[in-house]
Each structure stands twice: as C-alpha cells, then as structure tokens.
Amino acid sequence: MPSIFSRIVAGELPAYKVAEDEHHLAFLDITPLVEGHTLVIPKKEVDYIFDLPPAELAALHQFAQRVAKGVKAAVPCRRIGVAVIGLEVPHAHIHLIPMNKVADMNFANPKIKVAEERMKELAAAIAAQVPAAEGEAAPVPLESKAERETAASSPAAEAPADAAADSTLEQLRQLTEGLYFVSESDSPLAVVSYQAPAGELDAQELLKLLNQPADTPVQTQELTHFLRNHTADDGVLGNVELANRFKALQMFLKQELEDVKVYRIGKGPQLDAYALGRTPGGKLAGFKVTLIET
C-alpha cells in the first residue's frame, strides 16, 4: 500500500505544493505547528530517511535548503528550523518550520488550523521565492489545488458545479472502499451527499436533511479526534496499511472540503455518525458509519 506521500506524488491526493524537481517534492503540512510549516520528501518511497543512499540523502538536503530559503523569504521569522521525526508517515520527510523562538519547534504543541485561502496564499508565496537549482531556469508555478480551482474558474475551463461534486464523491468512494469503522462492531464507511443549507449547518438544519425528529440528540466532534484510533499505526485496526488509508481519507476531507465535522446523531447503544463538509459546488459530502457503544 503506497504511503500518503507517495499518493500525493502520484497525483492521487491533493497538496499545497511549493517546490518540485525530478526526485523531490515539497508541500505545506496541513496540520502545521506554525504557518508555513513545510514537508520535504523524496519521491521514492523509503520509510527511514537514513536508509537513503548517501548521494540521495545529500540531494534531499540540498533540495530542502532551496525550499527553506523560499519559506524564510515568504514567511516572517528569525530562522527555519529543521526536524526529522519519521514516526507518523512511513515515508522519509524533513520538516521545515519557520521559528522565532525554540518553542516553535516543539511537536508537543497543539497543531494550528490554517484557513484554506491562507494555505493557498502561503503556498504561492513560498513557491515564488524558492530559488532555482544551479544550472536550472527559474521555477515555474506548480500545479496545486489552488491553481486547479483558479483554472477551473476561467471561462475556457468552466465546468458545472455538479461535475466537481461528482468528482469529489467518486474520490471519496475510492478512498472509503473496503474500510470499516471499528467500535463494538464493524461498520462500513458509506459515502453520503446532501444539498447544503444556505446558512450555517446547525443541529436543526442537519436533522431536517436526515429526516430525523427535531428532538434527536446531535453531538459534534473534530474529525481528527473521531478517527484517532483508526489513523494510529498501533490503533484498533492492527494494520499499518489500513491506518494509512484512514490517514489518506482524513487528509482528503480536510483539504478538499470546508468546515469538516463529525456529527453523532441519536443515543447509544446504537447511533449514526456523519463526517461532513462542504464541497466547492455547494453540497455536503462525506461518509456515514453506525456506532455501537454500550
């Protein structure tokens, strides 16, 4: 099973790219410590960074050096901190972290949430500042989620909103195929889609969409917390490949949908949980599972 990063390299998952060459890729971390937190990876999937041959390890750091210059030029900071952790994703990667104090590098700090528009701005600003490698032409803009959306808004490439929604649902179907949520029983992940209300999605609006009684209890939960036992390599699935698939699904939902939340509908011992966010086409999309909690 390819790592999440290999799927980004292959174009199967989106990313806020900031630099790329034949053998390396750099993109913004979607759960950053600070704004501008960037990941640098070799395109070849190698779990442990120090298993890379010496020449490839040196080339990765040389690429990271250029990216770091771009990050520092685009994001106000004193230095760019460098870290290699290597436990979360089984694909070698370097963290480049804008820092003004040592505490900015503490991975025990709560991760921040950066709005999508701001992520687009940061990616574009960093990409514009990454210097070309010696002997190369100046870098050209990279294809990213932001650029795809900009291109899609031009008259020559305009497509119906339903087409974008259908594409999102198809990707969700691929990502959830064969996945089960484990509570006290296993529940398959079912892709769902609804027409989003014009205003905020509150409990009453959601219950109307689901044809549930108005007094049905509704609890909200953050997606990362809801999936925490399924994205952990040593979680309830007992399978690193399945955990990586849940990580890929989580990343997709957070990058492609807005305001993603998990809504727990009803009371135990059996209740339904919906992970939903807004698509660019104005719909709600995500997945549903049935939980057994006694």
Short mmCIF file of C-alpha atoms in Angstrom, two decimals, residues 17-239:
data_model
loop_
_atom_site.label_atom_id
_atom_site.label_comp_id
_atom_site.label_asym_id
_atom_site.label_seq_id
_atom_site.Cartn_x
_atom_site.Cartn_y
_atom_site.Cartn_z
CA LYS A 17 2.85 22.23 -3.33
CA VAL A 18 5.67 24.75 -3.04
CA ALA A 19 8.55 23.14 -4.97
CA GLU A 20 9.29 20.09 -7.07
CA ASP A 21 12.04 18.53 -9.14
CA GLU A 22 12.56 15.12 -10.72
CA HIS A 23 13.28 13.36 -7.43
CA HIS A 24 11.82 15.57 -4.68
CA LEU A 25 8.64 17.35 -3.64
CA ALA A 26 7.82 19.99 -1.00
CA PHE A 27 4.34 20.91 0.22
CA LEU A 28 2.68 22.57 3.19
CA ASP A 29 1.84 20.46 6.23
CA ILE A 30 -1.97 20.53 6.64
CA THR A 31 -1.62 20.17 10.42
CA PRO A 32 1.19 22.67 10.99
CA LEU A 33 2.91 23.86 14.14
CA VAL A 34 3.07 27.38 12.64
CA GLU A 35 2.10 29.00 9.35
CA GLY A 36 4.48 27.97 6.58
CA HIS A 37 5.37 24.58 8.13
CA THR A 38 6.58 22.65 5.08
CA LEU A 39 7.35 18.98 4.38
CA VAL A 40 10.14 17.95 2.03
CA ILE A 41 10.17 14.38 0.70
CA PRO A 42 11.99 12.19 -1.79
CA LYS A 43 9.56 10.96 -4.43
CA LYS A 44 10.95 7.46 -3.97
CA GLU A 45 9.19 5.85 -1.02
CA VAL A 46 11.73 5.00 1.67
CA ASP A 47 10.48 4.60 5.25
CA TYR A 48 13.59 5.63 7.19
CA ILE A 49 15.45 8.69 5.99
CA PHE A 50 18.86 7.31 6.93
CA ASP A 51 18.27 4.26 4.73
CA LEU A 52 18.65 6.55 1.72
CA PRO A 53 21.95 6.08 -0.15
CA PRO A 54 24.41 8.86 0.75
CA ALA A 55 24.07 10.65 -2.59
CA GLU A 56 20.26 10.65 -2.36
CA LEU A 57 20.33 11.82 1.26
CA ALA A 58 22.62 14.69 0.26
CA ALA A 59 20.40 15.59 -2.69
CA LEU A 60 17.33 15.65 -0.44
CA HIS A 61 19.01 18.08 1.95
CA GLN A 62 20.20 20.25 -0.93
CA PHE A 63 16.64 20.45 -2.21
CA ALA A 64 15.43 21.21 1.34
CA GLN A 65 17.99 24.04 1.53
CA ARG A 66 16.45 25.73 -1.50
CA VAL A 67 12.94 25.26 -0.13
CA ALA A 68 14.00 26.67 3.26
CA LYS A 69 15.23 29.82 1.53
CA GLY A 70 11.83 30.20 -0.10
CA VAL A 71 10.00 29.66 3.19
CA LYS A 72 12.15 32.23 5.01
CA ALA A 73 11.68 34.78 2.25
CA ALA A 74 7.89 34.34 2.27
CA VAL A 75 7.15 33.87 5.99
CA PRO A 76 8.47 36.42 8.52
CA CYS A 77 10.66 34.55 11.01
CA ARG A 78 14.15 34.52 12.55
CA ARG A 79 15.20 31.10 11.31
CA ILE A 80 13.89 27.99 9.59
CA GLY A 81 14.03 25.07 11.99
CA VAL A 82 14.73 21.59 10.66
CA ALA A 83 13.41 18.35 12.13
CA VAL A 84 13.23 14.69 11.16
CA ILE A 85 10.76 12.66 13.23
CA GLY A 86 9.83 9.75 10.98
CA LEU A 87 7.17 8.06 13.11
CA GLU A 88 3.87 9.33 11.71
CA VAL A 89 4.13 8.55 7.99
CA PRO A 90 6.27 5.66 6.69
CA HIS A 91 7.91 7.84 4.05
CA ALA A 92 11.11 9.81 4.70
CA HIS A 93 10.45 13.51 5.18
CA ILE A 94 12.03 16.68 6.55
CA HIS A 95 10.07 19.33 8.47
CA LEU A 96 10.95 22.96 7.70
CA ILE A 97 9.41 25.17 10.39
CA PRO A 98 9.50 28.98 10.50
CA MET A 99 10.59 29.87 14.03
CA ASN A 100 11.05 32.94 16.18
CA LYS A 101 11.72 31.02 19.39
CA VAL A 102 12.80 27.50 20.29
CA ALA A 103 9.28 26.62 21.48
CA ASP A 104 8.02 26.93 17.89
CA MET A 105 9.78 23.63 17.18
CA ASN A 106 8.03 21.70 19.97
CA PHE A 107 5.97 18.92 18.36
CA ALA A 108 4.02 18.57 21.61
CA ASN A 109 2.43 21.97 20.88
CA PRO A 110 -1.17 21.90 19.65
CA LYS A 111 -1.36 21.96 15.85
CA ILE A 112 -2.92 25.08 14.40
CA LYS A 113 -5.70 25.28 11.80
CA VAL A 114 -4.94 27.48 8.82
CA ALA A 115 -7.80 28.56 6.56
CA GLU A 116 -7.75 27.20 3.02
CA GLU A 117 -7.37 30.61 1.41
CA ARG A 118 -4.40 31.35 3.66
CA MET A 119 -2.82 27.99 2.76
CA LYS A 120 -3.16 28.88 -0.92
CA GLU A 121 -1.53 32.26 -0.29
CA LEU A 122 1.34 30.71 1.65
CA ALA A 123 1.98 28.02 -0.97
CA ALA A 124 2.03 30.57 -3.78
CA ALA A 125 4.26 32.98 -1.84
CA ILE A 126 6.79 30.28 -0.93
CA ALA A 127 6.82 28.79 -4.43
CA ALA A 128 7.62 32.20 -5.87
CA GLN A 129 10.64 32.56 -3.56
CA VAL A 130 12.27 29.13 -3.94
CA PRO A 131 15.50 29.70 -5.90
CA ALA A 132 16.25 27.56 -8.92
CA ALA A 133 18.92 24.89 -8.63
CA GLU A 134 22.25 25.75 -10.15
CA GLY A 135 22.00 25.45 -13.92
CA GLU A 136 18.19 25.43 -13.91
CA ALA A 137 15.77 28.03 -15.15
CA ALA A 138 13.71 29.95 -12.62
CA PRO A 139 10.93 27.84 -11.11
CA VAL A 140 7.53 27.89 -12.74
CA PRO A 141 4.25 27.80 -10.78
CA LEU A 142 3.30 24.32 -9.67
CA GLU A 143 0.01 22.61 -10.22
CA SER A 144 -1.77 22.71 -6.90
CA LYS A 145 -5.27 22.64 -5.53
CA ALA A 146 -5.37 26.42 -5.61
CA GLU A 147 -4.23 26.53 -9.22
CA ARG A 148 -6.69 23.85 -10.28
CA GLU A 149 -9.50 25.89 -8.76
CA THR A 150 -8.26 29.09 -10.43
CA ALA A 151 -8.04 27.35 -13.80
CA ALA A 152 -11.47 25.86 -13.32
CA SER A 153 -12.94 29.34 -12.80
CA SER A 154 -11.77 30.64 -16.19
CA PRO A 155 -14.40 30.72 -18.98
CA ALA A 156 -12.45 28.31 -21.18
CA ALA A 157 -12.36 25.66 -18.49
CA GLU A 158 -15.66 26.33 -16.75
CA ALA A 159 -17.45 23.16 -15.64
CA PRO A 160 -20.79 22.64 -13.90
CA ALA A 161 -20.66 22.62 -10.09
CA ASP A 162 -22.27 19.16 -10.19
CA ALA A 163 -19.24 17.85 -12.08
CA ALA A 164 -16.94 18.98 -9.27
CA ALA A 165 -19.27 17.43 -6.70
CA ASP A 166 -19.40 14.16 -8.64
CA SER A 167 -15.60 14.11 -8.79
CA THR A 168 -15.40 14.62 -5.03
CA LEU A 169 -17.87 11.81 -4.40
CA GLU A 170 -16.01 9.46 -6.73
CA GLN A 171 -12.75 10.13 -4.93
CA LEU A 172 -14.49 9.54 -1.61
CA ARG A 173 -15.81 6.22 -2.87
CA GLN A 174 -12.31 5.15 -3.86
CA LEU A 175 -10.83 6.24 -0.54
CA THR A 176 -13.51 4.53 1.58
CA GLU A 177 -13.83 1.31 -0.43
CA GLY A 178 -13.42 -1.67 1.88
CA LEU A 179 -12.87 0.46 5.01
CA TYR A 180 -14.69 -0.33 8.25
CA PHE A 181 -15.06 1.79 11.37
CA VAL A 182 -14.45 -0.27 14.48
CA SER A 183 -16.49 0.39 17.61
CA GLU A 184 -18.08 -2.57 19.38
CA SER A 185 -18.92 -3.85 15.93
CA ASP A 186 -17.58 -3.10 12.46
CA SER A 187 -19.44 -0.64 10.26
CA PRO A 188 -18.59 0.00 6.59
CA LEU A 189 -17.95 3.61 5.58
CA ALA A 190 -20.81 4.71 3.32
CA VAL A 191 -20.34 7.80 1.14
CA VAL A 192 -23.17 10.34 1.51
CA SER A 193 -24.08 13.66 -0.09
CA TYR A 194 -26.77 16.25 0.64
CA GLN A 195 -27.69 19.71 -0.59
CA ALA A 196 -26.07 22.13 1.85
CA PRO A 197 -28.24 24.76 3.57
CA ALA A 198 -27.64 28.38 2.62
CA GLY A 199 -26.52 29.33 6.11
CA GLU A 200 -24.63 27.59 8.86
CA LEU A 201 -25.19 23.87 9.28
CA ASP A 202 -26.64 23.73 12.78
CA ALA A 203 -28.24 20.75 14.51
CA GLN A 204 -31.77 21.56 13.38
CA GLU A 205 -30.78 22.00 9.73
CA LEU A 206 -28.87 18.73 9.81
CA LEU A 207 -31.79 16.81 11.33
CA LYS A 208 -34.05 18.17 8.58
CA LEU A 209 -31.63 16.94 5.91
CA LEU A 210 -31.50 13.50 7.54
CA ASN A 211 -35.29 13.33 8.08
CA GLN A 212 -34.76 12.88 11.81
CA PRO A 213 -37.09 14.12 14.58
CA ALA A 214 -36.27 17.64 15.74
CA ASP A 215 -35.53 16.46 19.30
CA THR A 216 -32.90 13.88 18.23
CA PRO A 217 -29.64 14.50 20.13
CA VAL A 218 -26.76 15.81 17.99
CA GLN A 219 -23.15 15.95 19.16
CA THR A 220 -20.26 17.35 17.11
CA GLN A 221 -16.69 16.07 17.15
CA GLU A 222 -13.47 17.09 15.41
CA LEU A 223 -12.59 14.70 12.57
CA THR A 224 -9.03 14.03 13.72
CA HIS A 225 -10.29 13.10 17.19
CA PHE A 226 -13.03 10.87 15.77
CA LEU A 227 -10.54 8.93 13.60
CA ARG A 228 -7.63 8.96 16.04
CA ASN A 229 -7.83 5.22 16.83
CA HIS A 230 -8.02 4.37 13.13
CA THR A 231 -5.19 6.58 11.86
CA ALA A 232 -2.73 5.41 14.53
CA ASP A 233 -0.29 2.74 13.32
CA ASP A 234 -0.90 0.81 16.55
CA GLY A 235 -4.62 1.59 16.71
CA VAL A 236 -7.71 -0.61 16.73
CA LEU A 237 -7.18 -1.82 13.16
CA GLY A 238 -3.90 -3.54 13.96
CA ASN A 239 -2.79 -2.91 10.39
#
